[in-house]
Short mmCIF file of N, CA and C in Angstrom, two decimals:
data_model
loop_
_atom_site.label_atom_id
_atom_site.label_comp_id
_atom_site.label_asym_id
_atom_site.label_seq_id
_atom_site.Cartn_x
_atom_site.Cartn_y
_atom_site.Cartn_z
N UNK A 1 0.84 -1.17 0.00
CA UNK A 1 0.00 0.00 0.00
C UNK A 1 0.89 1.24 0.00
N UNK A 2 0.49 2.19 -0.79
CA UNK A 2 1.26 3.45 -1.12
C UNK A 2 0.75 4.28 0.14
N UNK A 3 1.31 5.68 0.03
CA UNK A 3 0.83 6.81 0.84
C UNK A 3 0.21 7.29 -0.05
N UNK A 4 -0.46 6.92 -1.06
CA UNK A 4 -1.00 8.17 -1.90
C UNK A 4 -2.84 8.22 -1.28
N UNK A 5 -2.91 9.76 -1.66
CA UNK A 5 -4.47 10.06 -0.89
C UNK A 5 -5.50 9.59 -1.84
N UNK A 6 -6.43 8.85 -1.24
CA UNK A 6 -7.88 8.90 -2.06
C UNK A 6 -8.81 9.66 -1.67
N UNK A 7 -9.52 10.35 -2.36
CA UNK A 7 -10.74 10.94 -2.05
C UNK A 7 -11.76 10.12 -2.11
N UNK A 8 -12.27 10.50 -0.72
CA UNK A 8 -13.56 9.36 -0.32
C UNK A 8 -14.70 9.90 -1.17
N UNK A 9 -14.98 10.63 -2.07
CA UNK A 9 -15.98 11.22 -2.33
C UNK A 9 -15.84 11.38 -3.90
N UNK A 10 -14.75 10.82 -4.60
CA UNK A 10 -14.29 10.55 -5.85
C UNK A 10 -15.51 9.51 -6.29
N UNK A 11 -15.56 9.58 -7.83
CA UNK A 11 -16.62 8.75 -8.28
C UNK A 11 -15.91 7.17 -8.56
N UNK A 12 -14.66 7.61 -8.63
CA UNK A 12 -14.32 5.97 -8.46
C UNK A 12 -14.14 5.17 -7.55
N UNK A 13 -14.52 4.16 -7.80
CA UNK A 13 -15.02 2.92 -6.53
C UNK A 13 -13.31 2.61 -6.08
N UNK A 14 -12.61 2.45 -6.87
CA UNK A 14 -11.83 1.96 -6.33
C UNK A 14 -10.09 2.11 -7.29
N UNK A 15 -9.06 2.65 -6.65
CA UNK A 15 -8.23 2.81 -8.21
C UNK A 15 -6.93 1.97 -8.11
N UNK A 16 -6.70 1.55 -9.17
CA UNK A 16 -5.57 0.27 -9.53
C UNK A 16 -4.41 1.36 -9.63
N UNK A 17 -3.19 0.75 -8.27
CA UNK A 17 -2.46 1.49 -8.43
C UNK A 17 -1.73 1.13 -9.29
N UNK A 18 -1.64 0.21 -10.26
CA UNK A 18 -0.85 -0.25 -11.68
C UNK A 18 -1.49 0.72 -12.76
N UNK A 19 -2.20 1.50 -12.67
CA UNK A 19 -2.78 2.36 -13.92
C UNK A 19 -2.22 3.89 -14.05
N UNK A 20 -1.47 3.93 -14.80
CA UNK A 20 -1.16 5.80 -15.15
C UNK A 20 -2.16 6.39 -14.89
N UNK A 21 -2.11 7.87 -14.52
CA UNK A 21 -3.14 9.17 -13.82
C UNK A 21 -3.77 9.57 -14.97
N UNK A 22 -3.06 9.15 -16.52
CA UNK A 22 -4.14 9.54 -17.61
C UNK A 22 -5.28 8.22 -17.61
N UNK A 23 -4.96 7.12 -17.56
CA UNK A 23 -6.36 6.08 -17.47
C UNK A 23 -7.28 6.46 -16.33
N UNK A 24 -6.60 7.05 -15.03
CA UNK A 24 -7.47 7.11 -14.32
C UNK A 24 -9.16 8.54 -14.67
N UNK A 25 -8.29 9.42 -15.15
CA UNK A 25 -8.68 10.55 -15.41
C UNK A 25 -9.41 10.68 -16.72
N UNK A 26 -9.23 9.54 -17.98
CA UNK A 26 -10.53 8.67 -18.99
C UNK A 26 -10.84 8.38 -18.51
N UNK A 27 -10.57 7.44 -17.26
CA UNK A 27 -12.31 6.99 -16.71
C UNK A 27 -13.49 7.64 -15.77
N UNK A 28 -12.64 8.56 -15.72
CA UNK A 28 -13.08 9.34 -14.55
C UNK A 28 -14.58 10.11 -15.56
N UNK A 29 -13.90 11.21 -16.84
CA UNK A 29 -14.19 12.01 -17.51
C UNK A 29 -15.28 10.59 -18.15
N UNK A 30 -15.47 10.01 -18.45
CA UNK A 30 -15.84 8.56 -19.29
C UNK A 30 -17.71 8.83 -18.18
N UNK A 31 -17.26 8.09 -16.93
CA UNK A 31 -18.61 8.84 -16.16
C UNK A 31 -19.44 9.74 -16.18
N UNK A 32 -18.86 10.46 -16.15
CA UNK A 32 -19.98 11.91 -16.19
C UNK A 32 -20.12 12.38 -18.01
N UNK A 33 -19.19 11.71 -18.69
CA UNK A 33 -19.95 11.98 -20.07
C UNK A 33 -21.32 10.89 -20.55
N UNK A 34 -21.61 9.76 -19.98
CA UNK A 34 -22.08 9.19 -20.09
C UNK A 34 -23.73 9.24 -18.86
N UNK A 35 -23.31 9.59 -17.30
CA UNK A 35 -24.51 9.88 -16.84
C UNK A 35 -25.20 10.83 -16.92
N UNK A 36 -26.86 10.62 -16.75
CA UNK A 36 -27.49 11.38 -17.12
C UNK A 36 -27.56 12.40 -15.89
N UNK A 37 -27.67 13.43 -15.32
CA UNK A 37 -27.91 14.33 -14.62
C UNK A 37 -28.76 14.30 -13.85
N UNK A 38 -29.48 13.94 -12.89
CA UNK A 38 -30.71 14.03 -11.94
C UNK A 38 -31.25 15.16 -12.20
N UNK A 39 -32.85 14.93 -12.54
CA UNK A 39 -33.37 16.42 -13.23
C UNK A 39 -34.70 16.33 -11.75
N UNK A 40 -34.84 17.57 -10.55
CA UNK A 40 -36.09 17.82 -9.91
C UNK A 40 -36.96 18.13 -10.66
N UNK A 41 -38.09 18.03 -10.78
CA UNK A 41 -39.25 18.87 -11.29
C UNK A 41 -39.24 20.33 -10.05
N UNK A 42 -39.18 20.93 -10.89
CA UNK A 42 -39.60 23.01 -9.71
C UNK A 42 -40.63 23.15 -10.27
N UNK A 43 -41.77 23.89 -9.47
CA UNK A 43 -42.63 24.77 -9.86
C UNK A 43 -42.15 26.32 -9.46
N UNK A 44 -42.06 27.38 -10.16
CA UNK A 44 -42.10 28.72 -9.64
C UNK A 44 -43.80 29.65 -9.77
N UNK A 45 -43.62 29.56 -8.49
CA UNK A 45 -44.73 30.24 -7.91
C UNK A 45 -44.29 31.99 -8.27
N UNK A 46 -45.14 32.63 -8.72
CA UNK A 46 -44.93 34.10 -9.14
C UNK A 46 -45.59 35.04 -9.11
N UNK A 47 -45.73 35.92 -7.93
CA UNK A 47 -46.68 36.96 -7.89
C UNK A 47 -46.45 38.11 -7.20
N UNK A 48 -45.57 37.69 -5.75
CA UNK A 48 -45.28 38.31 -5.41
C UNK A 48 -43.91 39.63 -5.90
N UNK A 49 -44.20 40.90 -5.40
CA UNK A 49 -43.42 41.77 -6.48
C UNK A 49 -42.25 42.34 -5.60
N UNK A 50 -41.79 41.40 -4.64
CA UNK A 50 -40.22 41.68 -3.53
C UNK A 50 -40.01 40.26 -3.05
N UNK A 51 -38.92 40.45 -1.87
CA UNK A 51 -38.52 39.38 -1.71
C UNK A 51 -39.47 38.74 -0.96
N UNK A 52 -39.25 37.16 -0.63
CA UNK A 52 -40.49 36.34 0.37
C UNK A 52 -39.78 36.03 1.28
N UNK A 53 -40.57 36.47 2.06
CA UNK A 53 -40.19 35.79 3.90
C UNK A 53 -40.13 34.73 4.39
N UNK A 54 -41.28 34.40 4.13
CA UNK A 54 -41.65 33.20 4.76
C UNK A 54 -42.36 32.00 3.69
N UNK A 55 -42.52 30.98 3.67
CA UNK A 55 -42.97 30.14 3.50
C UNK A 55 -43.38 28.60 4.05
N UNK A 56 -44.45 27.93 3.72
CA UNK A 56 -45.33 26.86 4.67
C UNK A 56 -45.83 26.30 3.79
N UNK A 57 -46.13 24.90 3.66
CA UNK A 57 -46.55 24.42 3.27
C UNK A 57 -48.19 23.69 4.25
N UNK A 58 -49.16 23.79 3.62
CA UNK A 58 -50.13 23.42 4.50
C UNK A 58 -51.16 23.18 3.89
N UNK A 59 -52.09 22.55 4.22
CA UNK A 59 -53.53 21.76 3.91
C UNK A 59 -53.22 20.07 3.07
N UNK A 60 -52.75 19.56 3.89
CA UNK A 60 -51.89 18.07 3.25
C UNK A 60 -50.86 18.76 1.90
N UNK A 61 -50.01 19.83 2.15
CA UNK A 61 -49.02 19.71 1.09
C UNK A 61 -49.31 20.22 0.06
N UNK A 62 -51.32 20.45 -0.77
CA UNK A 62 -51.73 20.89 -1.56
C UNK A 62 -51.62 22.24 -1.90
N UNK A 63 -51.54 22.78 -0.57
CA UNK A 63 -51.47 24.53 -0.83
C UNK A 63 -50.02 25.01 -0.25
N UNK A 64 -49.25 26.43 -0.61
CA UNK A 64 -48.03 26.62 -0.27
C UNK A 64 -48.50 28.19 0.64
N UNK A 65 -48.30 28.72 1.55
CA UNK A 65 -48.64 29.94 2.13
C UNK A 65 -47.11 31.07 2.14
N UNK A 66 -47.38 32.06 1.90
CA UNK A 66 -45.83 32.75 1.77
C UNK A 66 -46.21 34.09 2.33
N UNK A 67 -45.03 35.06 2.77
CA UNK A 67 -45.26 36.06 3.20
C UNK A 67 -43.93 36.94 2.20
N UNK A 68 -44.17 38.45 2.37
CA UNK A 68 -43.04 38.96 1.01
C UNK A 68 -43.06 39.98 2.23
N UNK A 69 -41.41 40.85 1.05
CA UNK A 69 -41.89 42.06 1.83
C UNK A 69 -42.66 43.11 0.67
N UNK A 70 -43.54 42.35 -0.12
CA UNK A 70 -44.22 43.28 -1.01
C UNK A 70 -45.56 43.64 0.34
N UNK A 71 -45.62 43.83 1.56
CA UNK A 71 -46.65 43.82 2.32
C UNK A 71 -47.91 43.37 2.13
N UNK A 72 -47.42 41.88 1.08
CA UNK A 72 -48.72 40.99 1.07
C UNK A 72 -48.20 39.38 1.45
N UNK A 73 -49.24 38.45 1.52
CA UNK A 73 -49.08 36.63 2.08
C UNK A 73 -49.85 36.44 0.99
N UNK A 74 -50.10 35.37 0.72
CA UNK A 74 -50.78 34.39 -0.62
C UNK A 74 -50.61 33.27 -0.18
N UNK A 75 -51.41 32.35 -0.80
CA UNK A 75 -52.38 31.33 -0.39
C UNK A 75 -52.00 30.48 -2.14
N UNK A 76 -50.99 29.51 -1.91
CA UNK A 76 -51.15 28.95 -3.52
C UNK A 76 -51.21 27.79 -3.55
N UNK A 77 -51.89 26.77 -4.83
CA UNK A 77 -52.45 26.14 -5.33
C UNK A 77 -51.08 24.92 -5.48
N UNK A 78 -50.19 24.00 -4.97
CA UNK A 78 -49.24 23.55 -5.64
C UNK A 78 -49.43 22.75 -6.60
N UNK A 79 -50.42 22.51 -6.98
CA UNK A 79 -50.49 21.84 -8.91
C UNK A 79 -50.44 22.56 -9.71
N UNK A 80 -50.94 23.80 -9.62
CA UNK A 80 -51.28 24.27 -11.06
C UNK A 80 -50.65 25.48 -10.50
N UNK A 81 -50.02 25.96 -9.26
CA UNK A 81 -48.88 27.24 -9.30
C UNK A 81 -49.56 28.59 -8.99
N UNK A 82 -51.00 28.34 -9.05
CA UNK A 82 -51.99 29.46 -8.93
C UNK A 82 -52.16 30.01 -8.26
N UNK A 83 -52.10 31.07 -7.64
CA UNK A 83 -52.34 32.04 -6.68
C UNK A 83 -53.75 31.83 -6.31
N UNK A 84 -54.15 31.47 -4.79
CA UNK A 84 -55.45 31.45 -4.86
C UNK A 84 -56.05 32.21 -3.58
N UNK A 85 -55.59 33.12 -3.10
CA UNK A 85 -56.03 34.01 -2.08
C UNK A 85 -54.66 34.97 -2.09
N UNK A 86 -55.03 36.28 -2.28
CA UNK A 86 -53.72 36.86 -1.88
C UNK A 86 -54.05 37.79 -0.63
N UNK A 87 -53.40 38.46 0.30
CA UNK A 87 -53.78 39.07 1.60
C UNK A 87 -52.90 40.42 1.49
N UNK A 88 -53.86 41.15 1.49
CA UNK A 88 -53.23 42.63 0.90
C UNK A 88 -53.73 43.78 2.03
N UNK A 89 -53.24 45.02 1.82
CA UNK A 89 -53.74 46.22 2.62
C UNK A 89 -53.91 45.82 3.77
N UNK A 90 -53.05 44.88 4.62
CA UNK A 90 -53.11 44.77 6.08
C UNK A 90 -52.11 45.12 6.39
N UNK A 91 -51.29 45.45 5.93
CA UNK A 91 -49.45 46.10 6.82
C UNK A 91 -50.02 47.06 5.89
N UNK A 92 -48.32 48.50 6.77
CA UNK A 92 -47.46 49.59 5.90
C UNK A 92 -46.81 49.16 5.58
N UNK A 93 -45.87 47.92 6.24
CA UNK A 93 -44.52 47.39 5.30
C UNK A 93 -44.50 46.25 5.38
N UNK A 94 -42.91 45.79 5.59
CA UNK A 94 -42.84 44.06 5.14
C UNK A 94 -43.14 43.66 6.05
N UNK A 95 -44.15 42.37 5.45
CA UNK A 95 -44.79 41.39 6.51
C UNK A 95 -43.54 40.36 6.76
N UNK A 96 -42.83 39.83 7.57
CA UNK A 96 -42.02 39.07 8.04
C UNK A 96 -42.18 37.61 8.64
N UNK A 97 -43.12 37.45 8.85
CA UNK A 97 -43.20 36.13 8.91
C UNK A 97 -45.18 35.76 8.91
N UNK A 98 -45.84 34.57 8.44
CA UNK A 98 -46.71 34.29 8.50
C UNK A 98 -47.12 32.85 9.20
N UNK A 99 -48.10 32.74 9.74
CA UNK A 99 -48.29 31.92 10.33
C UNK A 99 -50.11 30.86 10.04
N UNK A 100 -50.08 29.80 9.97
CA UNK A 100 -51.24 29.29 9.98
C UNK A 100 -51.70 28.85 10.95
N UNK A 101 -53.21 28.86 11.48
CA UNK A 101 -53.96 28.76 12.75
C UNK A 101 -53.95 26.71 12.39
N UNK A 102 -53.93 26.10 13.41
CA UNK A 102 -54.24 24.53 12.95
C UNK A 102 -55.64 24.12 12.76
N UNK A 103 -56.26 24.95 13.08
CA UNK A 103 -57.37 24.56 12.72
C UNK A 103 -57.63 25.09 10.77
N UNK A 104 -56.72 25.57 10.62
CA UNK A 104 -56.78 25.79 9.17
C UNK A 104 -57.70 27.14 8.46
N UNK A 105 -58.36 27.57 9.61
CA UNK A 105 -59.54 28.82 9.40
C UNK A 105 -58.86 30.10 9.62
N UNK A 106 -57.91 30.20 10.13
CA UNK A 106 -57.30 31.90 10.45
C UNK A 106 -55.47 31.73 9.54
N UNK A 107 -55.13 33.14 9.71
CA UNK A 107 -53.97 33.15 9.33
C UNK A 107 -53.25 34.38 9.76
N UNK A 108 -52.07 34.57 10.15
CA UNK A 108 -51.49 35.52 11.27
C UNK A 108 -50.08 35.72 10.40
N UNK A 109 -49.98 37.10 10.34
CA UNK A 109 -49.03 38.22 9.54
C UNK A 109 -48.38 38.77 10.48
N UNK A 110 -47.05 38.89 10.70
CA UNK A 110 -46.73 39.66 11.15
C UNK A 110 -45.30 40.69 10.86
N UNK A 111 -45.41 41.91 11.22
CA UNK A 111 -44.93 42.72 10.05
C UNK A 111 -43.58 43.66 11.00
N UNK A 112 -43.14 44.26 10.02
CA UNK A 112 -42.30 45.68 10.18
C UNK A 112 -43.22 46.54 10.69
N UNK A 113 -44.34 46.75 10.38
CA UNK A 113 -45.27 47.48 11.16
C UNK A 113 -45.45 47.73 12.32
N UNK A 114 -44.64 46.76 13.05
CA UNK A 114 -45.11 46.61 15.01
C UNK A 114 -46.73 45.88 14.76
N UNK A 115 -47.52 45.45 13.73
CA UNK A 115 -48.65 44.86 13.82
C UNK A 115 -48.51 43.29 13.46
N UNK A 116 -49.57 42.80 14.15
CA UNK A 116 -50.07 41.57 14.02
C UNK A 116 -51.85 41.34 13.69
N UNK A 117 -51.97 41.22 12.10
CA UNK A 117 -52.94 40.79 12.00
C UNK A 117 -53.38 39.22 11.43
N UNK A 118 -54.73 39.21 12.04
CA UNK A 118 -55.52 37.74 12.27
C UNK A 118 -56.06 38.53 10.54
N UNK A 119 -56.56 37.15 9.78
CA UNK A 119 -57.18 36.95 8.26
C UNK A 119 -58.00 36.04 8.64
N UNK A 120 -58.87 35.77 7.87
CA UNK A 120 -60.01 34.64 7.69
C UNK A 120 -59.66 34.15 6.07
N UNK A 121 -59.22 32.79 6.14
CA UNK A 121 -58.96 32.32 5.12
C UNK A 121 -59.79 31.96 4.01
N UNK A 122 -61.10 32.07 4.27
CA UNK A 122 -61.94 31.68 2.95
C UNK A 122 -62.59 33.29 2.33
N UNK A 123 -62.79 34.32 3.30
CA UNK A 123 -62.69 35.48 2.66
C UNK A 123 -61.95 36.56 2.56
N UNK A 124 -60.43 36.05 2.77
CA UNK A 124 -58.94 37.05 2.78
C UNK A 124 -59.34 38.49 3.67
N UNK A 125 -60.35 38.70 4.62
CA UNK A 125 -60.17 39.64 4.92
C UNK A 125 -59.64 39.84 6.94
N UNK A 126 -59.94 41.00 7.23
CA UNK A 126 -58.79 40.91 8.60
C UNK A 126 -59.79 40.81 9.63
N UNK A 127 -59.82 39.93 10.66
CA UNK A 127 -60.61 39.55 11.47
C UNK A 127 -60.57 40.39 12.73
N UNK A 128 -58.78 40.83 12.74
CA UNK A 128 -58.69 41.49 13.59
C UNK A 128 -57.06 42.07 13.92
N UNK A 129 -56.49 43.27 13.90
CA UNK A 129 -55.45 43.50 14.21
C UNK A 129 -54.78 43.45 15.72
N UNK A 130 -54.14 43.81 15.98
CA UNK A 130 -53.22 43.83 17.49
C UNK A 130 -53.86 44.93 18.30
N UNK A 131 -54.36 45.37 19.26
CA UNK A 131 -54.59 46.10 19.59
C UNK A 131 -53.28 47.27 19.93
N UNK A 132 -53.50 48.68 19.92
CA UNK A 132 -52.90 49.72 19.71
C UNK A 132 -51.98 49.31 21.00
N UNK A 133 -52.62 49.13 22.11
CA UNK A 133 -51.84 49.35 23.67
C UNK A 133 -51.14 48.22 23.79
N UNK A 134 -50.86 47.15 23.02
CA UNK A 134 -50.35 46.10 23.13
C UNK A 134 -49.69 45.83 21.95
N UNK A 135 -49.02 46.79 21.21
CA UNK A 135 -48.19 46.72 20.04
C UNK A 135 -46.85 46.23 20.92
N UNK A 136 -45.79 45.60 20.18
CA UNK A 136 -44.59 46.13 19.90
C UNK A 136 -44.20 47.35 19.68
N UNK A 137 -42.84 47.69 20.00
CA UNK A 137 -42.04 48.82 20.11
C UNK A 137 -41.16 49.16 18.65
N UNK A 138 -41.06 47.31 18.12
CA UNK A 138 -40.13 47.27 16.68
C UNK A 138 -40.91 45.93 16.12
N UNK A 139 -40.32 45.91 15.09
CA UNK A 139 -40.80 45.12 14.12
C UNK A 139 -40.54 43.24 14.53
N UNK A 140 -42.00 43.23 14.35
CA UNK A 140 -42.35 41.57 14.40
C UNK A 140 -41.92 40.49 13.80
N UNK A 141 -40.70 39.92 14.35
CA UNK A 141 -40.17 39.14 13.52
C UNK A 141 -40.47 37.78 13.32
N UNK A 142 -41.60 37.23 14.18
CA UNK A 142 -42.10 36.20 13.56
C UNK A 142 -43.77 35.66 14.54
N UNK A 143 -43.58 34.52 14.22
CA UNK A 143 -45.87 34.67 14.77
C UNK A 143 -45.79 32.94 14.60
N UNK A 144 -46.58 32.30 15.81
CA UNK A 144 -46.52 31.19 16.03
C UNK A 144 -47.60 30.81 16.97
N UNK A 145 -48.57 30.02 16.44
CA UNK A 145 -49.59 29.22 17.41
C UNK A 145 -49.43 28.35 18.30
N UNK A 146 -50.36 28.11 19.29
CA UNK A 146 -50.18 27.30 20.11
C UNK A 146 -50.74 25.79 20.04
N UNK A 147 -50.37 25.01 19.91
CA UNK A 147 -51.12 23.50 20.02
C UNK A 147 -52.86 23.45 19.93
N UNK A 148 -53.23 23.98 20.92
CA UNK A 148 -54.82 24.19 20.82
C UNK A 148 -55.62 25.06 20.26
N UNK A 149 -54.45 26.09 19.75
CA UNK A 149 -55.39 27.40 18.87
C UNK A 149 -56.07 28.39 19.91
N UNK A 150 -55.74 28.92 20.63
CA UNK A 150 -56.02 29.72 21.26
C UNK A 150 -55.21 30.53 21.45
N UNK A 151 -53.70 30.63 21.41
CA UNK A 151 -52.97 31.78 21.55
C UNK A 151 -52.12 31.69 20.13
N UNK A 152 -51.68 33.10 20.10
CA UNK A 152 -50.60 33.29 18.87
C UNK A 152 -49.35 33.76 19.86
N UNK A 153 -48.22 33.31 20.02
CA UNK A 153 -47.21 34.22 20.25
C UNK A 153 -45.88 35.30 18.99
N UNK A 154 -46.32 36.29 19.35
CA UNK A 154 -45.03 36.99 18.68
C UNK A 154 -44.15 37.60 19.59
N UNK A 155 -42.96 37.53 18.86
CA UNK A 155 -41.08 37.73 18.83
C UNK A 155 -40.98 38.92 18.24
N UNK A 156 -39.96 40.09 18.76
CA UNK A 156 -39.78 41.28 17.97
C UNK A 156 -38.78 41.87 18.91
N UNK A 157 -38.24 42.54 17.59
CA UNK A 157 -36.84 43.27 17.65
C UNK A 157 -36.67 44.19 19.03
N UNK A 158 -37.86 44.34 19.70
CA UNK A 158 -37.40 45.11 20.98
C UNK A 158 -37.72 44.08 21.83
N UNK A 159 -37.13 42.79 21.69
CA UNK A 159 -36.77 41.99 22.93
C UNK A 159 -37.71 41.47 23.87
N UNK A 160 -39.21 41.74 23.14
CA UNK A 160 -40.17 41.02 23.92
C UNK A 160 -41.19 40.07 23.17
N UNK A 161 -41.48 39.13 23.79
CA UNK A 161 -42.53 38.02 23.50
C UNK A 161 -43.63 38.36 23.90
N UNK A 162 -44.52 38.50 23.25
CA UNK A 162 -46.13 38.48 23.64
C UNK A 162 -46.34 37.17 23.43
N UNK A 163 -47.84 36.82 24.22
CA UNK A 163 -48.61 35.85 23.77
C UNK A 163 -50.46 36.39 24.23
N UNK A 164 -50.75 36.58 22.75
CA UNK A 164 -52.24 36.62 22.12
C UNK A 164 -53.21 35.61 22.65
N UNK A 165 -54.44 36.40 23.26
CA UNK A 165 -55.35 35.68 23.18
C UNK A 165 -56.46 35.66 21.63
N UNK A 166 -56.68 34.86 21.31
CA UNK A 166 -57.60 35.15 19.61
C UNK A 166 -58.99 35.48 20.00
N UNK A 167 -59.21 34.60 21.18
CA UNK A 167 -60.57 35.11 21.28
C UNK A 167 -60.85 36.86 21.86
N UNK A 168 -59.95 37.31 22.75
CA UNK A 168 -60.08 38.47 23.01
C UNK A 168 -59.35 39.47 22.41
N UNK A 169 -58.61 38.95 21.86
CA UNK A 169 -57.66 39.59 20.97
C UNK A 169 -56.64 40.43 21.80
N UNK A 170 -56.18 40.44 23.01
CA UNK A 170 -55.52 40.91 24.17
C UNK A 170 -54.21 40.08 24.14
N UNK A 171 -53.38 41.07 24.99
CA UNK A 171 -52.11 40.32 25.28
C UNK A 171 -52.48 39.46 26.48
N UNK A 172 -51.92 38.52 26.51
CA UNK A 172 -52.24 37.63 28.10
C UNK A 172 -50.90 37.41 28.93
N UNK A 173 -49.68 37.81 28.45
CA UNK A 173 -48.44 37.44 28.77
C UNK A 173 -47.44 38.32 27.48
N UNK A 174 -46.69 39.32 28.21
CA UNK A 174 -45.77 39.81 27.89
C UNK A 174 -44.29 39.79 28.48
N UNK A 175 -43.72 38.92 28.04
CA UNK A 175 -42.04 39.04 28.37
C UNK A 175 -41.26 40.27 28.24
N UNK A 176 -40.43 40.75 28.54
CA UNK A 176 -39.68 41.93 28.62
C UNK A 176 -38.27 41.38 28.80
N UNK A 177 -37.62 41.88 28.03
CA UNK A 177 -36.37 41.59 28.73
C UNK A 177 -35.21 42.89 28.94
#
């Protein structure tokens, strides 16, 4: 056995140290002229008109949910790529992260705005925003339900955690740090 190095991650299985570095290097080149390439199927989803924040996949995998900072979320179709709810005129700016209720009926934005608004998913409109006295100080960097659907908690840049009640739409617990 030589000292010479193999790369564990070389496409050859195994190399004959009786073979010159040009046979090795035809066979090498010999491989990849001959395999075919692993091709994914992509769909590009396209509507939004900035970058996207967030994304989820949800309702068994069929639908894709995204947040931009075009200060809209959308609701899409993954067969056919279709935009099928888009959620508009609820922020001033970028929405930063979105969130789905498990029960599948609400949907929670939360933005650069210091706001957090609740949507109703079958008629895209706002069920209910954050109340004024219970904003954030800075921008909402992300929004997350609880197991049973009754609270939302949001995270934001001035270092505190809320946690939302939906039914009252109140803070019930504010962290500070």
């Amino acid at each position: 056995m030589t000292g010479r190095n193999i790369d564990p991650l070389s496409l050859d299985e195994t190399i004959d140290e009786g073979k010159e570095e040009k046979d090795v290097e035809k066979r090498r080149a010999s491989v990849w002229e001959h395999q075919e390439l692993a091709q994914i199927p992509i769909k590009v989803l396209r509507g939004h008109t900035d970058a996207v924040t967030g994304c989820h996949f949800c309702f068994d995998d069929t639908k894709v949910l995204t947040s931009s900072q075009d200060k809209t979320a959308a609701l899409w179709d993954t067969e056919s790529g279709a935009a099928l709810l888009v959620f508009e005129r609820g922020h001033l700016s970028n929405i930063s992260e979105c969130a789905l209720i498990p029960d599948k009926k609400r949907l929670i934005t939360a933005s650069w705005d210091k706001t957090l608004n609740a949507w109703d998913l079958e008629t895209g409109k706002i069920i209910w925003t954050a109340a004024q006295a219970d904003h954030h100080k800075s921008t909402i960097t992300r929004c997350r339900f609880d197991p049973q659907s009754q609270h939302v908690a949001s995270v934001s840049e001035d270092r505190t955690i809320k946690l939302w009640d939906l039914v009252s739409t109140q803070t019930t617990l504010s962290i500070n740090r």
